[in-house]
Protein backbone atom coordinates (compact mmCIF):
# COMPACT_ATOMS: atom_id res chain seq x y z
CA UNK A 1 0.00 0.00 0.00
CA UNK A 2 2.80 2.41 0.85
CA UNK A 3 4.51 1.66 -2.48
CA UNK A 4 1.28 2.50 -4.31
CA UNK A 5 0.90 5.77 -2.40
CA UNK A 6 4.53 6.74 -3.04
CA UNK A 7 4.23 5.93 -6.75
CA UNK A 8 1.00 7.94 -6.99
CA UNK A 9 2.62 10.91 -5.24
CA UNK A 10 5.69 10.85 -7.50
CA UNK A 11 3.51 10.60 -10.62
CA UNK A 12 1.36 13.51 -9.44
CA UNK A 13 4.41 15.70 -8.76
CA UNK A 14 5.97 14.89 -12.13
CA UNK A 15 2.72 15.73 -13.89
CA UNK A 16 2.43 19.04 -12.06
CA UNK A 17 6.03 19.93 -12.89
CA UNK A 18 5.38 19.16 -16.56
CA UNK A 19 2.66 21.83 -16.67
CA UNK A 20 4.82 24.47 -15.02
CA UNK A 21 6.64 27.17 -16.87
CA UNK A 22 10.30 27.94 -17.35
CA UNK A 23 11.90 31.20 -18.45
CA UNK A 24 11.74 30.03 -22.09
CA UNK A 25 8.57 27.95 -22.07
CA UNK A 26 5.07 28.78 -20.87
CA UNK A 27 2.88 26.59 -18.74
CA UNK A 28 -0.59 25.66 -19.97
CA UNK A 29 -2.34 28.41 -18.01
CA UNK A 30 0.12 31.05 -19.14
CA UNK A 31 -0.27 30.00 -22.78
CA UNK A 32 -4.05 30.40 -22.48
CA UNK A 33 -3.64 33.80 -20.80
CA UNK A 34 -1.26 34.96 -23.54
CA UNK A 35 -3.67 33.80 -26.23
CA UNK A 36 -6.43 35.88 -24.63
CA UNK A 37 -4.14 38.91 -24.31
CA UNK A 38 -3.10 38.59 -27.97
CA UNK A 39 -6.75 38.45 -29.06
CA UNK A 40 -7.62 41.49 -26.94
CA UNK A 41 -4.70 43.52 -28.29
CA UNK A 42 -5.60 42.60 -31.89
CA UNK A 43 -9.22 43.62 -31.24
CA UNK A 44 -8.13 46.91 -29.66
CA UNK A 45 -5.89 47.69 -32.64
CA UNK A 46 -8.69 46.74 -35.05
CA UNK A 47 -11.06 49.11 -33.24
CA UNK A 48 -8.60 52.00 -33.51
CA UNK A 49 -9.60 53.84 -36.70
CA UNK A 50 -6.17 55.43 -37.21
CA UNK A 51 -4.40 52.05 -37.46
CA UNK A 52 -4.33 49.50 -40.27
CA UNK A 53 -4.52 46.34 -38.19
CA UNK A 54 -3.63 44.01 -41.08
CA UNK A 55 -0.11 45.46 -41.08
CA UNK A 56 0.54 44.94 -37.35
CA UNK A 57 1.46 41.53 -35.97
CA UNK A 58 0.88 40.75 -32.29
CA UNK A 59 2.62 38.06 -30.25
CA UNK A 60 2.51 37.58 -26.48
CA UNK A 61 4.82 35.65 -24.15
CA UNK A 62 4.22 35.73 -20.40
CA UNK A 63 2.25 38.97 -20.65
CA UNK A 64 4.86 40.77 -22.74
CA UNK A 65 3.36 41.86 -26.06
CA UNK A 66 5.56 42.24 -29.13
CA UNK A 67 4.27 44.36 -31.97
CA UNK A 68 5.86 43.97 -35.39
CA UNK A 69 5.11 44.85 -38.98
CA UNK A 70 5.09 47.98 -41.08
CA UNK A 71 3.27 51.18 -40.18
CA UNK A 72 2.95 54.31 -42.32
CA UNK A 73 3.88 56.87 -39.63
CA UNK A 74 5.65 57.37 -36.32
CA UNK A 75 2.31 58.44 -34.87
CA UNK A 76 0.88 55.07 -35.90
CA UNK A 77 3.67 53.25 -34.08
CA UNK A 78 3.10 55.32 -30.94
CA UNK A 79 -0.66 54.79 -31.12
CA UNK A 80 -0.31 51.01 -31.53
CA UNK A 81 1.99 50.82 -28.50
CA UNK A 82 -0.40 53.00 -26.50
CA UNK A 83 -3.39 50.85 -27.45
CA UNK A 84 -1.55 47.63 -26.55
CA UNK A 85 -0.44 49.02 -23.18
CA UNK A 86 -4.07 49.81 -22.38
CA UNK A 87 -5.16 46.17 -22.60
CA UNK A 88 -5.71 44.37 -19.31
CA UNK A 89 -3.05 41.75 -18.62
CA UNK A 90 -0.30 43.37 -20.69
CA UNK A 91 2.86 43.66 -18.58
CA UNK A 92 4.92 45.50 -21.19
CA UNK A 93 5.10 46.13 -24.93
CA UNK A 94 8.09 45.53 -27.18
CA UNK A 95 8.00 47.62 -30.31
CA UNK A 96 9.50 45.98 -33.40
CA UNK A 97 7.38 47.93 -35.89
CA UNK A 98 9.04 49.75 -38.77
CA UNK A 99 8.05 52.63 -40.99
CA UNK A 100 7.11 51.80 -44.58
Coordinates of N, CA, C and O in Angstrom, one line a residue:
X1 N 0.8 -1.2 0.0 CA 0.0 0.0 0.0 C 0.9 1.3 0.0 O 0.6 2.2 -0.7
X2 N 1.9 1.2 0.8 CA 2.8 2.4 0.9 C 3.5 2.6 -0.5 O 3.7 3.8 -0.9
X3 N 3.9 1.6 -1.2 CA 4.5 1.7 -2.5 C 3.6 2.3 -3.5 O 3.9 3.2 -4.3
X4 N 2.3 1.9 -3.4 CA 1.3 2.5 -4.3 C 1.1 4.0 -4.0 O 1.1 4.8 -5.0
X5 N 1.0 4.4 -2.8 CA 0.9 5.8 -2.4 C 2.1 6.6 -2.9 O 2.0 7.7 -3.4
X6 N 3.3 6.1 -2.6 CA 4.5 6.7 -3.0 C 4.6 6.9 -4.6 O 4.9 8.0 -5.1
X7 N 4.2 5.9 -5.3 CA 4.2 5.9 -6.7 C 3.2 7.0 -7.2 O 3.5 7.7 -8.2
X8 N 2.0 7.0 -6.6 CA 1.0 7.9 -7.0 C 1.5 9.4 -6.7 O 1.3 10.3 -7.6
X9 N 2.1 9.6 -5.6 CA 2.6 10.9 -5.2 C 3.7 11.4 -6.2 O 3.7 12.5 -6.7
X10 N 4.6 10.5 -6.6 CA 5.7 10.8 -7.5 C 5.1 11.2 -8.9 O 5.5 12.2 -9.5
X11 N 4.2 10.4 -9.3 CA 3.5 10.6 -10.6 C 2.8 11.9 -10.6 O 2.8 12.7 -11.6
X12 N 2.1 12.2 -9.5 CA 1.4 13.5 -9.4 C 2.3 14.7 -9.5 O 2.1 15.7 -10.2
X13 N 3.4 14.6 -8.8 CA 4.4 15.7 -8.8 C 5.0 15.9 -10.1 O 5.2 17.0 -10.6
X14 N 5.4 14.8 -10.8 CA 6.0 14.9 -12.1 C 5.0 15.5 -13.1 O 5.4 16.3 -14.0
X15 N 3.7 15.2 -13.0 CA 2.7 15.7 -13.9 C 2.6 17.2 -13.6 O 2.5 18.0 -14.6
X16 N 2.6 17.6 -12.4 CA 2.4 19.0 -12.1 C 3.6 19.8 -12.5 O 3.5 20.9 -13.0
X17 N 4.8 19.2 -12.4 CA 6.0 19.9 -12.9 C 6.0 20.1 -14.4 O 6.5 21.0 -15.0
X18 N 5.4 19.1 -15.1 CA 5.4 19.2 -16.6 C 4.5 20.3 -17.1 O 4.7 20.8 -18.2
X19 N 3.5 20.7 -16.3 CA 2.7 21.8 -16.7 C 3.2 23.2 -16.2 O 2.6 24.2 -16.6
X20 N 4.3 23.2 -15.5 CA 4.8 24.5 -15.0 C 5.6 25.2 -16.1 O 5.8 24.6 -17.2
X21 N 5.9 26.4 -15.9 CA 6.6 27.2 -16.9 C 8.1 27.3 -16.5 O 8.5 27.2 -15.4
X22 N 8.9 27.6 -17.5 CA 10.3 27.9 -17.3 C 10.5 29.3 -18.0 O 9.5 29.9 -18.5
X23 N 11.7 29.9 -17.9 CA 11.9 31.2 -18.4 C 11.8 31.2 -20.0 O 11.6 32.3 -20.6
X24 N 11.9 30.1 -20.6 CA 11.7 30.0 -22.1 C 10.5 29.3 -22.6 O 10.2 29.4 -23.7
X25 N 9.8 28.7 -21.7 CA 8.6 27.9 -22.1 C 7.4 28.3 -21.1 O 7.6 28.3 -19.9
X26 N 6.2 28.5 -21.7 CA 5.1 28.8 -20.9 C 4.4 27.5 -20.4 O 4.4 26.5 -21.0
X27 N 3.7 27.6 -19.2 CA 2.9 26.6 -18.7 C 1.5 26.7 -19.5 O 1.3 27.6 -20.2
X28 N 0.7 25.7 -19.3 CA -0.6 25.7 -20.0 C -1.4 26.9 -19.7 O -2.0 27.5 -20.6
X29 N -1.5 27.3 -18.4 CA -2.3 28.4 -18.0 C -1.8 29.7 -18.6 O -2.6 30.6 -19.0
X30 N -0.5 29.8 -18.6 CA 0.1 31.1 -19.1 C -0.1 31.1 -20.6 O -0.3 32.2 -21.2
X31 N 0.0 30.0 -21.3 CA -0.3 30.0 -22.8 C -1.7 30.5 -23.1 O -1.9 31.3 -24.0
X32 N -2.7 30.0 -22.3 CA -4.0 30.4 -22.5 C -4.2 31.9 -22.2 O -4.8 32.6 -23.0
X33 N -3.6 32.4 -21.1 CA -3.6 33.8 -20.8 C -3.0 34.6 -21.9 O -3.6 35.7 -22.3
X34 N -1.9 34.2 -22.5 CA -1.3 35.0 -23.5 C -2.1 35.0 -24.8 O -2.1 36.0 -25.5
X35 N -2.8 33.9 -25.1 CA -3.7 33.8 -26.2 C -4.8 34.8 -26.1 O -5.2 35.5 -27.1
X36 N -5.4 34.9 -24.9 CA -6.4 35.9 -24.6 C -5.9 37.3 -24.8 O -6.5 38.2 -25.4
X37 N -4.7 37.6 -24.2 CA -4.1 38.9 -24.3 C -3.9 39.3 -25.8 O -4.2 40.4 -26.2
X38 N -3.3 38.3 -26.5 CA -3.1 38.6 -28.0 C -4.4 38.9 -28.7 O -4.4 39.9 -29.5
X39 N -5.5 38.2 -28.4 CA -6.7 38.5 -29.1 C -7.3 39.8 -28.7 O -7.8 40.6 -29.5
X40 N -7.1 40.2 -27.4 CA -7.6 41.5 -26.9 C -6.8 42.6 -27.6 O -7.4 43.7 -27.9
X41 N -5.5 42.5 -27.7 CA -4.7 43.5 -28.3 C -5.1 43.7 -29.8 O -5.2 44.8 -30.3
X42 N -5.2 42.5 -30.5 CA -5.6 42.6 -31.9 C -6.9 43.3 -32.1 O -7.1 44.1 -33.0
X43 N -7.9 43.0 -31.2 CA -9.2 43.6 -31.2 C -9.1 45.1 -31.0 O -9.8 45.9 -31.6
X44 N -8.3 45.5 -30.0 CA -8.1 46.9 -29.7 C -7.5 47.7 -30.8 O -7.9 48.8 -31.1
X45 N -6.5 47.1 -31.5 CA -5.9 47.7 -32.6 C -6.9 47.8 -33.8 O -7.0 48.8 -34.5
X46 N -7.7 46.7 -34.0 CA -8.7 46.7 -35.0 C -9.7 47.8 -34.8 O -10.2 48.5 -35.8
X47 N -10.1 48.1 -33.6 CA -11.1 49.1 -33.2 C -10.5 50.5 -33.2 O -11.3 51.5 -33.1
X48 N -9.2 50.7 -33.4 CA -8.6 52.0 -33.5 C -8.6 52.4 -35.0 O -7.9 51.9 -35.8
X49 N -9.4 53.4 -35.3 CA -9.6 53.8 -36.7 C -8.3 54.4 -37.4 O -8.2 54.3 -38.6
X50 N -7.4 54.9 -36.6 CA -6.2 55.4 -37.2 C -5.1 54.4 -37.6 O -4.1 54.7 -38.2
X51 N -5.4 53.1 -37.2 CA -4.4 52.1 -37.5 C -4.9 51.1 -38.5 O -6.1 50.8 -38.5
X52 N -4.0 50.6 -39.3 CA -4.3 49.5 -40.3 C -3.9 48.2 -39.6 O -2.7 47.8 -39.7
X53 N -4.8 47.5 -39.0 CA -4.5 46.3 -38.2 C -3.9 45.2 -39.0 O -3.2 44.4 -38.4
X54 N -4.2 45.1 -40.3 CA -3.6 44.0 -41.1 C -2.1 44.1 -41.2 O -1.4 43.1 -41.5
X55 N -1.6 45.3 -40.9 CA -0.1 45.5 -41.1 C 0.6 45.3 -39.8 O 1.9 45.4 -39.7
X56 N -0.1 45.1 -38.7 CA 0.5 44.9 -37.4 C 0.4 43.5 -36.8 O -0.8 43.0 -36.7
X57 N 1.5 42.9 -36.5 CA 1.5 41.5 -36.0 C 1.6 41.6 -34.5 O 2.4 42.4 -34.0
X58 N 0.9 40.7 -33.8 CA 0.9 40.8 -32.3 C 1.2 39.4 -31.8 O 0.7 38.4 -32.2
X59 N 2.2 39.3 -30.9 CA 2.6 38.1 -30.2 C 2.8 38.4 -28.8 O 3.2 39.4 -28.4
X60 N 2.4 37.4 -27.9 CA 2.5 37.6 -26.5 C 3.2 36.4 -25.8 O 2.9 35.3 -26.2
X61 N 4.1 36.7 -24.9 CA 4.8 35.7 -24.1 C 4.9 36.1 -22.7 O 5.6 37.1 -22.4
X62 N 4.2 35.4 -21.8 CA 4.2 35.7 -20.4 C 3.8 37.2 -20.1 O 4.4 37.9 -19.3
X63 N 2.8 37.6 -20.9 CA 2.2 39.0 -20.7 C 3.0 40.1 -21.4 O 2.5 41.2 -21.3
X64 N 4.1 39.8 -22.0 CA 4.9 40.8 -22.7 C 4.4 40.7 -24.2 O 4.6 39.7 -24.9
X65 N 3.9 41.8 -24.7 CA 3.4 41.9 -26.1 C 4.4 42.4 -27.0 O 5.1 43.4 -26.7
X66 N 4.6 41.7 -28.1 CA 5.6 42.2 -29.1 C 4.8 42.6 -30.4 O 4.0 41.8 -30.9
X67 N 4.9 43.9 -30.8 CA 4.3 44.4 -32.0 C 5.3 44.4 -33.1 O 6.4 45.0 -32.9
X68 N 5.0 43.9 -34.2 CA 5.9 44.0 -35.4 C 5.1 44.3 -36.7 O 3.8 44.2 -36.6
X69 N 5.8 44.6 -37.7 CA 5.1 44.9 -39.0 C 5.5 46.2 -39.5 O 6.4 46.9 -38.9
X70 N 4.8 46.7 -40.5 CA 5.1 48.0 -41.1 C 3.9 48.9 -40.9 O 2.8 48.6 -41.1
X71 N 4.3 50.1 -40.5 CA 3.3 51.2 -40.2 C 3.7 52.4 -41.0 O 4.9 52.7 -41.2
X72 N 2.7 53.2 -41.4 CA 2.9 54.3 -42.3 C 3.5 55.6 -41.6 O 3.9 56.5 -42.3
X73 N 3.4 55.7 -40.3 CA 3.9 56.9 -39.6 C 4.4 56.6 -38.2 O 4.0 55.6 -37.6
X74 N 5.2 57.5 -37.7 CA 5.6 57.4 -36.3 C 4.5 57.5 -35.4 O 4.5 56.8 -34.3
X75 N 3.5 58.3 -35.7 CA 2.3 58.4 -34.9 C 1.6 57.1 -34.8 O 1.0 56.8 -33.7
X76 N 1.5 56.4 -35.9 CA 0.9 55.1 -35.9 C 1.6 54.1 -35.0 O 0.9 53.3 -34.3
X77 N 2.9 54.1 -35.0 CA 3.7 53.3 -34.1 C 3.3 53.6 -32.6 O 3.1 52.7 -31.8
X78 N 3.4 54.9 -32.3 CA 3.1 55.3 -30.9 C 1.7 54.9 -30.5 O 1.5 54.5 -29.4
X79 N 0.7 55.1 -31.4 CA -0.7 54.8 -31.1 C -0.8 53.3 -30.9 O -1.5 52.9 -30.0
X80 N -0.2 52.5 -31.7 CA -0.3 51.0 -31.5 C 0.3 50.6 -30.2 O -0.3 49.7 -29.5
X81 N 1.4 51.1 -29.8 CA 2.0 50.8 -28.5 C 1.1 51.3 -27.4 O 0.8 50.5 -26.4
X82 N 0.5 52.5 -27.5 CA -0.4 53.0 -26.5 C -1.6 52.1 -26.4 O -2.1 51.8 -25.2
X83 N -2.2 51.7 -27.5 CA -3.4 50.8 -27.4 C -3.1 49.5 -26.8 O -3.8 49.0 -25.9
X84 N -1.9 48.9 -27.1 CA -1.5 47.6 -26.6 C -1.3 47.7 -25.0 O -1.7 46.9 -24.3
X85 N -0.7 48.8 -24.6 CA -0.4 49.0 -23.2 C -1.7 49.2 -22.4 O -1.8 48.9 -21.2
X86 N -2.8 49.6 -23.1 CA -4.1 49.8 -22.4 C -4.9 48.5 -22.2 O -5.9 48.6 -21.5
X87 N -4.4 47.4 -22.7 CA -5.2 46.2 -22.6 C -4.8 45.5 -21.3 O -3.7 45.4 -20.9
X88 N -5.9 45.0 -20.6 CA -5.7 44.4 -19.3 C -4.9 43.1 -19.5 O -5.1 42.3 -20.4
X89 N -3.9 42.9 -18.6 CA -3.0 41.8 -18.6 C -1.7 42.0 -19.3 O -0.8 41.2 -19.1
X90 N -1.6 43.1 -20.0 CA -0.3 43.4 -20.7 C 0.7 43.9 -19.7 O 0.4 44.9 -19.0
X91 N 1.8 43.2 -19.5 CA 2.9 43.7 -18.6 C 3.8 44.7 -19.2 O 4.1 45.7 -18.5
X92 N 4.1 44.5 -20.5 CA 4.9 45.5 -21.2 C 4.7 45.3 -22.7 O 4.2 44.2 -23.1
X93 N 5.2 46.2 -23.5 CA 5.1 46.1 -24.9 C 6.5 46.3 -25.5 O 7.2 47.3 -25.2
X94 N 6.9 45.4 -26.4 CA 8.1 45.5 -27.2 C 7.7 46.0 -28.6 O 6.9 45.4 -29.2
X95 N 8.3 47.1 -29.0 CA 8.0 47.6 -30.3 C 9.0 47.2 -31.3 O 10.2 47.6 -31.3
X96 N 8.6 46.4 -32.3 CA 9.5 46.0 -33.4 C 8.9 46.4 -34.7 O 9.3 45.9 -35.8
X97 N 8.0 47.4 -34.7 CA 7.4 47.9 -35.9 C 8.4 48.8 -36.6 O 9.2 49.5 -36.0
X98 N 8.2 48.9 -37.9 CA 9.0 49.7 -38.8 C 8.2 50.6 -39.7 O 7.1 50.3 -40.0
X99 N 8.7 51.7 -40.1 CA 8.1 52.6 -41.0 C 8.2 52.1 -42.4 O 9.2 51.5 -42.8
X100 N 7.1 52.2 -43.2 CA 7.1 51.8 -44.6 C 8.0 52.7 -45.4 O 8.0 53.9 -45.2

